[in-house]
Amino acid sequence: MKPEELHHRHLSALVTGDLDAAASLRGRFSPGDHRTAVELLRAAVAVCLECRLGPGAGLGAGPVDHDALAALMDEIRRAGAGTEPPPDYLAIEAAVRSLYGEPHLLEPLSDQQRGPVLYALLSSQVARSPWLRANPDRVVERAKAVMTVWLLG
Amino acid sequence: MSDEPVSDKAMPGKALPSEAMPGESMSGESMSGSDTRPSPRDGDKELFRAHATARLRGDTETALGLAVQIGEARRMAHLLFVLYLFCQVVVEEFGTRPDPEDLAALTKRLHEKHYRPGNGFCAIRAEALVRAVCGESLLMTEVPVSEQPGYMWAVMTELVDPGVTDGALMELFAGAEVIGAEVLSDTGRAMFGEPFGPPAPRTEAAPGPGSERDPVPAEARPADIRPAAAADEEETE
């Protein structure tokens, strides 16, 4: 499988919540692919968050709408209540705000730490929006377009 | 904010009699009537204030020495002291409803000042503690306790000018004590239906032996307030 197809299928599996498939696809990653997958996941999060927090996520938007952010975080905290260990909600907030003009907030998180944080955001938005879950390919294509801008400027 | 009169004796340390040295019973100490030294806890307060002064003025070496003196036995009391000082500094700077944009600017400054790859400094945790003071108390539980003093000092040293005057420091410390007393009385009311360290009228209780170790002259405080520490001891004896 070409790297591009591998990443497409990996992110698509994350969008549809097929974590077994995603894990098995990660088994075929070469070392540099993990970082690419995390960046592509972050681009997908940007795409999904645009409906909540406004357009341009990761592409120059900002500052974030603080009321909308508070509502989003409240929703994510409710969904995560009782989870052990609890999700790192502040890292999740940092990931959101990093897409709205505060990229420095994500710097302290390693790629390994970013993965679960970004996935928590992706799955929270997919859970709210059946359209996202039903159209993983559209989400992946949009995410790739965002990532192309990140890479090429 | 509570309307009750607050005594400067209602410091966090007063609620922690376990800070006495092992084997040193509080009642034993208070029975030694000829002992007029300031109580060890009053010394703690001066120590905490000296440490805070050194930290806020950027005198790292002195602060480190004093931190060693504060040691492990007083860590809980010191943690509370730092928390109340932090509350005072934050409220003085931002009030109780900070503008999110001002907070974001503070967070960015803290990130640029302290974050280096690999050192783990998460500026959003510092911001979370500020917001915790300003009404989002939930956030206090989302920053690991072991990291809280470090982030609080990062915020305080950013907000307080290193050239701060003695007078301004005294005001900060006094404000911190008022906040501490209010927190303790609110907590006591929430947990037990009555405040911790109640400023009970002195005349209601027989003049106990505890009063002899009271380091504050009677004329230095309102007549109807007596040390919370003495009240605590009588309740537990």
mmCIF file of N, CA and C in Angstrom, chain B residues 50-142:
data_model
loop_
_atom_site.group_PDB
_atom_site.id
_atom_site.type_symbol
_atom_site.label_atom_id
_atom_site.label_comp_id
_atom_site.label_asym_id
_atom_site.label_seq_id
_atom_site.Cartn_x
_atom_site.Cartn_y
_atom_site.Cartn_z
ATOM 1 N N ALA B 50 9.078 35.578 54.131
ATOM 2 C CA ALA B 50 10.446 35.876 53.687
ATOM 3 C C ALA B 50 10.740 35.143 52.379
ATOM 4 N N HIS B 51 10.291 33.895 52.318
ATOM 5 C CA HIS B 51 10.501 33.111 51.097
ATOM 6 C C HIS B 51 9.771 33.753 49.915
ATOM 7 N N ALA B 52 8.530 34.141 50.138
ATOM 8 C CA ALA B 52 7.741 34.756 49.059
ATOM 9 C C ALA B 52 8.385 36.068 48.615
ATOM 10 N N THR B 53 8.871 36.841 49.579
ATOM 11 C CA THR B 53 9.525 38.105 49.245
ATOM 12 C C THR B 53 10.732 37.860 48.339
ATOM 13 N N ALA B 54 11.546 36.864 48.731
ATOM 14 C CA ALA B 54 12.736 36.567 47.928
ATOM 15 C C ALA B 54 12.343 36.103 46.530
ATOM 16 N N ARG B 55 11.308 35.260 46.453
ATOM 17 C CA ARG B 55 10.916 34.756 45.132
ATOM 18 C C ARG B 55 10.369 35.874 44.255
ATOM 19 N N LEU B 56 9.514 36.707 44.829
ATOM 20 C CA LEU B 56 8.887 37.750 44.022
ATOM 21 C C LEU B 56 9.911 38.798 43.588
ATOM 22 N N ARG B 57 10.979 38.951 44.383
ATOM 23 C CA ARG B 57 12.003 39.940 44.008
ATOM 24 C C ARG B 57 13.108 39.312 43.172
ATOM 25 N N GLY B 58 12.969 38.027 42.865
ATOM 26 C CA GLY B 58 13.942 37.386 41.989
ATOM 27 C C GLY B 58 15.233 37.011 42.678
ATOM 28 N N ASP B 59 15.236 36.981 44.011
ATOM 29 C CA ASP B 59 16.446 36.598 44.750
ATOM 30 C C ASP B 59 16.450 35.067 44.915
ATOM 31 N N THR B 60 16.850 34.418 43.854
ATOM 32 C CA THR B 60 16.720 32.955 43.793
ATOM 33 C C THR B 60 17.491 32.250 44.892
ATOM 34 N N GLU B 61 18.699 32.748 45.162
ATOM 35 C CA GLU B 61 19.556 32.064 46.126
ATOM 36 C C GLU B 61 18.924 32.074 47.526
ATOM 37 N N THR B 62 18.484 33.249 47.955
ATOM 38 C CA THR B 62 17.818 33.348 49.259
ATOM 39 C C THR B 62 16.568 32.486 49.288
ATOM 40 N N ALA B 63 15.808 32.532 48.192
ATOM 41 C CA ALA B 63 14.557 31.763 48.141
ATOM 42 C C ALA B 63 14.841 30.272 48.300
ATOM 43 N N LEU B 64 15.904 29.808 47.650
ATOM 44 C CA LEU B 64 16.238 28.385 47.752
ATOM 45 C C LEU B 64 16.588 28.007 49.180
ATOM 46 N N GLY B 65 17.400 28.856 49.835
ATOM 47 C CA GLY B 65 17.768 28.586 51.222
ATOM 48 C C GLY B 65 16.546 28.530 52.121
ATOM 49 N N LEU B 66 15.632 29.472 51.919
ATOM 50 C CA LEU B 66 14.427 29.502 52.748
ATOM 51 C C LEU B 66 13.518 28.312 52.428
ATOM 52 N N ALA B 67 13.510 27.905 51.169
ATOM 53 C CA ALA B 67 12.696 26.739 50.799
ATOM 54 C C ALA B 67 13.206 25.500 51.537
ATOM 55 N N VAL B 68 14.522 25.397 51.673
ATOM 56 C CA VAL B 68 15.083 24.268 52.417
ATOM 57 C C VAL B 68 14.631 24.340 53.877
ATOM 58 N N GLN B 69 14.644 25.555 54.432
ATOM 59 C CA GLN B 69 14.193 25.710 55.826
ATOM 60 C C GLN B 69 12.719 25.341 55.979
ATOM 61 N N ILE B 70 11.933 25.685 54.991
ATOM 62 C CA ILE B 70 10.502 25.368 55.073
ATOM 63 C C ILE B 70 10.327 23.856 55.131
ATOM 64 N N GLY B 71 11.095 23.156 54.338
ATOM 65 C CA GLY B 71 11.183 21.704 54.477
ATOM 66 C C GLY B 71 9.893 20.958 54.236
ATOM 67 N N GLU B 72 9.915 19.699 54.630
ATOM 68 C CA GLU B 72 8.782 18.824 54.322
ATOM 69 C C GLU B 72 7.650 18.952 55.324
ATOM 70 N N ALA B 73 7.995 19.152 56.598
ATOM 71 C CA ALA B 73 6.955 19.116 57.638
ATOM 72 C C ALA B 73 5.939 20.229 57.432
ATOM 73 N N ARG B 74 6.388 21.342 56.868
ATOM 74 C CA ARG B 74 5.492 22.497 56.718
ATOM 75 C C ARG B 74 4.939 22.607 55.305
ATOM 76 N N ARG B 75 5.120 21.572 54.496
ATOM 77 C CA ARG B 75 4.803 21.727 53.078
ATOM 78 C C ARG B 75 3.317 21.998 52.846
ATOM 79 N N MET B 76 2.468 21.311 53.583
ATOM 80 C CA MET B 76 1.025 21.505 53.380
ATOM 81 C C MET B 76 0.620 22.939 53.729
ATOM 82 N N ALA B 77 1.118 23.397 54.888
ATOM 83 C CA ALA B 77 0.789 24.774 55.276
ATOM 84 C C ALA B 77 1.340 25.748 54.239
ATOM 85 N N HIS B 78 2.541 25.456 53.750
ATOM 86 C CA HIS B 78 3.151 26.362 52.786
ATOM 87 C C HIS B 78 2.389 26.350 51.467
ATOM 88 N N LEU B 79 1.928 25.159 51.071
ATOM 89 C CA LEU B 79 1.136 25.050 49.849
ATOM 90 C C LEU B 79 -0.095 25.949 49.942
ATOM 91 N N LEU B 80 -0.740 25.938 51.105
ATOM 92 C CA LEU B 80 -1.931 26.782 51.280
ATOM 93 C C LEU B 80 -1.550 28.257 51.290
ATOM 94 N N PHE B 81 -0.442 28.564 51.951
ATOM 95 C CA PHE B 81 0.025 29.959 51.958
ATOM 96 C C PHE B 81 0.234 30.443 50.520
ATOM 97 N N VAL B 82 0.908 29.626 49.723
ATOM 98 C CA VAL B 82 1.182 30.006 48.332
ATOM 99 C C VAL B 82 -0.126 30.154 47.558
ATOM 100 N N LEU B 83 -1.059 29.237 47.811
ATOM 101 C CA LEU B 83 -2.357 29.316 47.128
ATOM 102 C C LEU B 83 -3.077 30.628 47.454
ATOM 103 N N TYR B 84 -3.091 31.014 48.718
ATOM 104 C CA TYR B 84 -3.805 32.232 49.090
ATOM 105 C C TYR B 84 -3.107 33.470 48.541
ATOM 106 N N LEU B 85 -1.772 33.444 48.555
ATOM 107 C CA LEU B 85 -1.029 34.570 47.978
ATOM 108 C C LEU B 85 -1.330 34.665 46.482
ATOM 109 N N PHE B 86 -1.356 33.501 45.845
ATOM 110 C CA PHE B 86 -1.671 33.435 44.413
ATOM 111 C C PHE B 86 -3.061 34.029 44.146
ATOM 112 N N CYS B 87 -4.034 33.640 44.962
ATOM 113 C CA CYS B 87 -5.400 34.182 44.813
ATOM 114 C C CYS B 87 -5.362 35.705 44.879
ATOM 115 N N GLN B 88 -4.633 36.219 45.866
ATOM 116 C CA GLN B 88 -4.577 37.665 46.061
ATOM 117 C C GLN B 88 -3.952 38.354 44.844
ATOM 118 N N VAL B 89 -2.834 37.800 44.369
ATOM 119 C CA VAL B 89 -2.146 38.409 43.226
ATOM 120 C C VAL B 89 -3.048 38.377 41.991
ATOM 121 N N VAL B 90 -3.709 37.249 41.779
ATOM 122 C CA VAL B 90 -4.557 37.092 40.590
ATOM 123 C C VAL B 90 -5.753 38.044 40.637
ATOM 124 N N VAL B 91 -6.412 38.097 41.793
ATOM 125 C CA VAL B 91 -7.605 38.941 41.888
ATOM 126 C C VAL B 91 -7.209 40.407 41.752
ATOM 127 N N GLU B 92 -6.055 40.766 42.312
ATOM 128 C CA GLU B 92 -5.600 42.149 42.197
ATOM 129 C C GLU B 92 -5.334 42.505 40.740
ATOM 130 N N GLU B 93 -4.801 41.553 39.980
ATOM 131 C CA GLU B 93 -4.455 41.832 38.583
ATOM 132 C C GLU B 93 -5.677 41.769 37.666
ATOM 133 N N PHE B 94 -6.486 40.732 37.855
ATOM 134 C CA PHE B 94 -7.545 40.458 36.870
ATOM 135 C C PHE B 94 -8.955 40.673 37.397
ATOM 136 N N GLY B 95 -9.105 40.899 38.692
ATOM 137 C CA GLY B 95 -10.454 40.915 39.241
ATOM 138 C C GLY B 95 -11.005 39.498 39.236
ATOM 139 N N THR B 96 -12.334 39.393 39.269
ATOM 140 C CA THR B 96 -12.910 38.049 39.321
ATOM 141 C C THR B 96 -13.444 37.587 37.974
ATOM 142 N N ARG B 97 -13.426 38.481 36.984
ATOM 143 C CA ARG B 97 -13.858 38.063 35.643
ATOM 144 C C ARG B 97 -12.828 38.501 34.614
ATOM 145 N N PRO B 98 -11.751 37.741 34.501
ATOM 146 C CA PRO B 98 -10.700 38.169 33.583
ATOM 147 C C PRO B 98 -11.151 38.099 32.123
ATOM 148 N N ASP B 99 -10.627 39.023 31.324
ATOM 149 C CA ASP B 99 -10.849 38.990 29.884
ATOM 150 C C ASP B 99 -10.033 37.825 29.310
ATOM 151 N N PRO B 100 -10.693 36.896 28.601
ATOM 152 C CA PRO B 100 -9.960 35.744 28.053
ATOM 153 C C PRO B 100 -8.765 36.153 27.193
ATOM 154 N N GLU B 101 -8.882 37.300 26.520
ATOM 155 C CA GLU B 101 -7.753 37.733 25.685
ATOM 156 C C GLU B 101 -6.561 38.139 26.546
ATOM 157 N N ASP B 102 -6.840 38.761 27.703
ATOM 158 C CA ASP B 102 -5.740 39.100 28.618
ATOM 159 C C ASP B 102 -5.079 37.827 29.134
ATOM 160 N N LEU B 103 -5.910 36.829 29.437
ATOM 161 C CA LEU B 103 -5.360 35.564 29.933
ATOM 162 C C LEU B 103 -4.509 34.893 28.854
ATOM 163 N N ALA B 104 -5.023 34.915 27.620
ATOM 164 C CA ALA B 104 -4.269 34.289 26.530
ATOM 165 C C ALA B 104 -2.920 34.983 26.351
ATOM 166 N N ALA B 105 -2.915 36.304 26.530
ATOM 167 C CA ALA B 105 -1.648 37.042 26.399
ATOM 168 C C ALA B 105 -0.684 36.645 27.518
ATOM 169 N N LEU B 106 -1.214 36.516 28.736
ATOM 170 C CA LEU B 106 -0.372 36.072 29.859
ATOM 171 C C LEU B 106 0.191 34.678 29.569
ATOM 172 N N THR B 107 -0.673 33.802 29.080
ATOM 173 C CA THR B 107 -0.259 32.429 28.804
ATOM 174 C C THR B 107 0.860 32.396 27.768
ATOM 175 N N LYS B 108 0.733 33.237 26.754
ATOM 176 C CA LYS B 108 1.766 33.275 25.715
ATOM 177 C C LYS B 108 3.093 33.783 26.292
ATOM 178 N N ARG B 109 3.006 34.817 27.130
ATOM 179 C CA ARG B 109 4.235 35.330 27.758
ATOM 180 C C ARG B 109 4.890 34.252 28.610
ATOM 181 N N LEU B 110 4.072 33.530 29.383
ATOM 182 C CA LEU B 110 4.630 32.483 30.247
ATOM 183 C C LEU B 110 5.273 31.376 29.415
ATOM 184 N N HIS B 111 4.614 31.026 28.312
ATOM 185 C CA HIS B 111 5.173 29.991 27.437
ATOM 186 C C HIS B 111 6.543 30.418 26.914
ATOM 187 N N GLU B 112 6.607 31.668 26.433
ATOM 188 C CA GLU B 112 7.871 32.131 25.857
ATOM 189 C C GLU B 112 8.962 32.232 26.915
ATOM 190 N N LYS B 113 8.562 32.562 28.127
ATOM 191 C CA LYS B 113 9.545 32.755 29.197
ATOM 192 C C LYS B 113 10.050 31.418 29.742
ATOM 193 N N HIS B 114 9.168 30.444 29.873
ATOM 194 C CA HIS B 114 9.542 29.228 30.614
ATOM 195 C C HIS B 114 9.657 27.967 29.772
ATOM 196 N N TYR B 115 8.945 27.903 28.655
ATOM 197 C CA TYR B 115 8.957 26.632 27.929
ATOM 198 C C TYR B 115 10.252 26.443 27.162
ATOM 199 N N ARG B 116 10.869 25.282 27.360
ATOM 200 C CA ARG B 116 11.989 24.847 26.531
ATOM 201 C C ARG B 116 11.696 23.410 26.162
ATOM 202 N N PRO B 117 12.069 23.004 24.937
ATOM 203 C CA PRO B 117 11.749 21.629 24.547
ATOM 204 C C PRO B 117 12.214 20.626 25.608
ATOM 205 N N GLY B 118 11.299 19.797 26.025
ATOM 206 C CA GLY B 118 11.640 18.750 26.984
ATOM 207 C C GLY B 118 11.437 19.116 28.434
ATOM 208 N N ASN B 119 11.209 20.414 28.757
ATOM 209 C CA ASN B 119 11.062 20.731 30.190
ATOM 210 C C ASN B 119 9.625 20.573 30.693
ATOM 211 N N GLY B 120 8.692 20.310 29.793
ATOM 212 C CA GLY B 120 7.346 19.965 30.236
ATOM 213 C C GLY B 120 6.493 21.136 30.711
ATOM 214 N N PHE B 121 6.974 22.365 30.570
ATOM 215 C CA PHE B 121 6.187 23.508 31.034
ATOM 216 C C PHE B 121 4.976 23.711 30.124
ATOM 217 N N CYS B 122 3.775 23.516 30.683
ATOM 218 C CA CYS B 122 2.533 23.699 29.917
ATOM 219 C C CYS B 122 1.879 24.986 30.390
ATOM 220 N N ALA B 123 2.041 26.043 29.615
ATOM 221 C CA ALA B 123 1.533 27.344 30.053
ATOM 222 C C ALA B 123 0.028 27.312 30.290
ATOM 223 N N ILE B 124 -0.673 26.422 29.594
ATOM 224 C CA ILE B 124 -2.131 26.389 29.783
ATOM 225 C C ILE B 124 -2.480 25.940 31.197
ATOM 226 N N ARG B 125 -1.582 25.196 31.836
ATOM 227 C CA ARG B 125 -1.842 24.791 33.223
ATOM 228 C C ARG B 125 -1.731 25.995 34.160
ATOM 229 N N ALA B 126 -0.786 26.875 33.872
ATOM 230 C CA ALA B 126 -0.691 28.105 34.660
ATOM 231 C C ALA B 126 -1.964 28.928 34.474
ATOM 232 N N GLU B 127 -2.401 29.042 33.223
ATOM 233 C CA GLU B 127 -3.632 29.793 32.949
ATOM 234 C C GLU B 127 -4.818 29.154 33.659
ATOM 235 N N ALA B 128 -4.844 27.822 33.682
ATOM 236 C CA ALA B 128 -5.962 27.110 34.314
ATOM 237 C C ALA B 128 -6.046 27.454 35.795
ATOM 238 N N LEU B 129 -4.888 27.585 36.452
ATOM 239 C CA LEU B 129 -4.911 27.927 37.874
ATOM 240 C C LEU B 129 -5.453 29.336 38.082
ATOM 241 N N VAL B 130 -5.090 30.244 37.175
ATOM 242 C CA VAL B 130 -5.637 31.606 37.263
ATOM 243 C C VAL B 130 -7.153 31.557 37.119
ATOM 244 N N ARG B 131 -7.622 30.831 36.127
ATOM 245 C CA ARG B 131 -9.071 30.750 35.906
ATOM 246 C C ARG B 131 -9.765 30.038 37.060
ATOM 247 N N ALA B 132 -9.050 29.084 37.675
ATOM 248 C CA ALA B 132 -9.633 28.375 38.821
ATOM 249 C C ALA B 132 -9.953 29.352 39.937
ATOM 250 N N VAL B 133 -9.050 30.327 40.131
ATOM 251 C CA VAL B 133 -9.269 31.334 41.163
ATOM 252 C C VAL B 133 -10.463 32.219 40.786
ATOM 253 N N CYS B 134 -10.651 32.429 39.486
ATOM 254 C CA CYS B 134 -11.681 33.361 39.018
ATOM 255 C C CYS B 134 -12.970 32.631 38.650
ATOM 256 N N GLY B 135 -13.326 31.618 39.394
ATOM 257 C CA GLY B 135 -14.653 31.034 39.230
ATOM 258 C C GLY B 135 -14.696 29.658 38.594
ATOM 259 N N GLU B 136 -13.648 29.266 37.841
ATOM 260 C CA GLU B 136 -13.670 27.931 37.232
ATOM 261 C C GLU B 136 -12.931 26.949 38.143
ATOM 262 N N SER B 137 -13.465 26.776 39.351
ATOM 263 C CA SER B 137 -12.701 26.035 40.358
ATOM 264 C C SER B 137 -12.450 24.591 39.943
ATOM 265 N N LEU B 138 -13.276 24.072 39.049
ATOM 266 C CA LEU B 138 -13.056 22.730 38.496
ATOM 267 C C LEU B 138 -11.613 22.561 38.000
ATOM 268 N N LEU B 139 -11.069 23.637 37.420
ATOM 269 C CA LEU B 139 -9.747 23.527 36.800
ATOM 270 C C LEU B 139 -8.646 23.241 37.820
ATOM 271 N N MET B 140 -8.910 23.587 39.090
ATOM 272 C CA MET B 140 -7.912 23.317 40.121
ATOM 273 C C MET B 140 -7.632 21.816 40.228
ATOM 274 N N THR B 141 -8.606 21.004 39.846
ATOM 275 C CA THR B 141 -8.427 19.548 39.949
ATOM 276 C C THR B 141 -7.803 18.960 38.691
ATOM 277 N N GLU B 142 -7.523 19.794 37.715
ATOM 278 C CA GLU B 142 -7.001 19.262 36.454
ATOM 279 C C GLU B 142 -5.527 19.581 36.250
#
